[in-house]
């Protein structure tokens, strides 16, 4: 098992550009989520999905879109990048929808918006 | 609103010097409290899940405990390879985690 994989590892964008951060898991997990990590702020939830075709907003969803067409993939789209979106982005997945099940994290994507 | 506060923000110890990290939380219905370890440039790595007050879990030099208001991560006789940022998170609703800001632990040889 590769676990949770994320691409790219690093990305530099100009203000106004769009891009998609990729996340995939091969553990047949139903729940997937995206977090951003900023210095002094901790990890904050952007969007999450409890299964294919179902997504919902987290704490900081503005400026980001998600979709979940398959169980394995959960891409995060930045529609028009802003410097405030400079951050490290982590994708996570877990098996269970309702119980307190362990979330496993990917290696992260470090994004800089100029 | 769920809140998680970790202290101290940073901790520097000598090798072999035991100590504890604190995670205080306010949540209306705790489903689980998680501890993760994060190395620079890496994603969080799962350590423990605690579900109810009084529960304890151990792994090598680490021991996590839970009360109704806080959790402690005790580190006994640490080694330099235990240097990392330790993250605490609580889960109230379905799978949504609320993280603390982390404690950056440095173990000097």
PDB file of C-alpha atoms in Angstrom, chain A residues 31 35 37 40 42-43 45 48 90 94 96-103 105-107, chain B residues 31-32 34 36 38 41-44 46 49 51 87 91 94-97 99-101:
ATOM      1  CA  UNK A  31     -13.538   9.584   4.485  1.00  0.00           C
ATOM      2  CA  UNK A  35      -6.180  20.643   5.694  1.00  0.00           C
ATOM      3  CA  UNK A  37      -1.095  24.231   7.928  1.00  0.00           C
ATOM      4  CA  UNK A  40       1.110  29.407  14.618  1.00  0.00           C
ATOM      5  CA  UNK A  42      -2.240  24.566  13.491  1.00  0.00           C
ATOM      6  CA  UNK A  43      -3.968  22.382  10.916  1.00  0.00           C
ATOM      7  CA  UNK A  45      -9.941  21.766   7.809  1.00  0.00           C
ATOM      8  CA  UNK A  48     -14.029  16.908   3.506  1.00  0.00           C
ATOM      9  CA  UNK A  90      -2.274  18.000   3.667  1.00  0.00           C
ATOM     10  CA  UNK A  94      -9.813   7.269   7.272  1.00  0.00           C
ATOM     11  CA  UNK A  96     -14.992   4.927   9.116  1.00  0.00           C
ATOM     12  CA  UNK A  97     -17.621   7.617   8.643  1.00  0.00           C
ATOM     13  CA  UNK A  98     -19.071   7.793  12.110  1.00  0.00           C
ATOM     14  CA  UNK A  99     -16.573   6.482  14.625  1.00  0.00           C
ATOM     15  CA  UNK A 100     -13.442   8.167  15.893  1.00  0.00           C
ATOM     16  CA  UNK A 101     -11.204   6.402  13.430  1.00  0.00           C
ATOM     17  CA  UNK A 102      -7.593   7.235  12.747  1.00  0.00           C
ATOM     18  CA  UNK A 103      -6.912   9.681   9.933  1.00  0.00           C
ATOM     19  CA  UNK A 105      -2.022  11.965   6.331  1.00  0.00           C
ATOM     20  CA  UNK A 106      -0.187  12.405   3.066  1.00  0.00           C
ATOM     21  CA  UNK A 107       3.263  14.003   2.769  1.00  0.00           C
TER      22      UNK A 107
ATOM     23  CA  UNK B  31     -15.469  11.058  20.294  1.00  0.00           C
ATOM     24  CA  UNK B  32     -11.719  10.729  20.408  1.00  0.00           C
ATOM     25  CA  UNK B  34      -5.519  11.930  18.841  1.00  0.00           C
ATOM     26  CA  UNK B  36       0.364  12.818  16.087  1.00  0.00           C
ATOM     27  CA  UNK B  38       5.257  15.588  12.724  1.00  0.00           C
ATOM     28  CA  UNK B  41       8.701  18.686   5.848  1.00  0.00           C
ATOM     29  CA  UNK B  42       6.547  15.610   6.498  1.00  0.00           C
ATOM     30  CA  UNK B  43       2.907  14.864   7.133  1.00  0.00           C
ATOM     31  CA  UNK B  44       1.579  14.088  10.635  1.00  0.00           C
ATOM     32  CA  UNK B  46      -0.346   8.835  13.970  1.00  0.00           C
ATOM     33  CA  UNK B  49      -6.123   7.554  20.017  1.00  0.00           C
ATOM     34  CA  UNK B  51     -11.539   7.642  23.772  1.00  0.00           C
ATOM     35  CA  UNK B  87       0.165  17.553  17.593  1.00  0.00           C
ATOM     36  CA  UNK B  91     -12.939  14.805  17.259  1.00  0.00           C
ATOM     37  CA  UNK B  94     -18.209  12.791  12.253  1.00  0.00           C
ATOM     38  CA  UNK B  95     -14.501  12.585  11.545  1.00  0.00           C
ATOM     39  CA  UNK B  96     -13.807  16.339  11.740  1.00  0.00           C
ATOM     40  CA  UNK B  97     -10.618  16.940  13.677  1.00  0.00           C
ATOM     41  CA  UNK B  99      -6.005  20.514  16.021  1.00  0.00           C
ATOM     42  CA  UNK B 100      -3.932  22.341  18.565  1.00  0.00           C
ATOM     43  CA  UNK B 101      -0.960  24.412  17.470  1.00  0.00           C
TER      44      UNK B 101
END
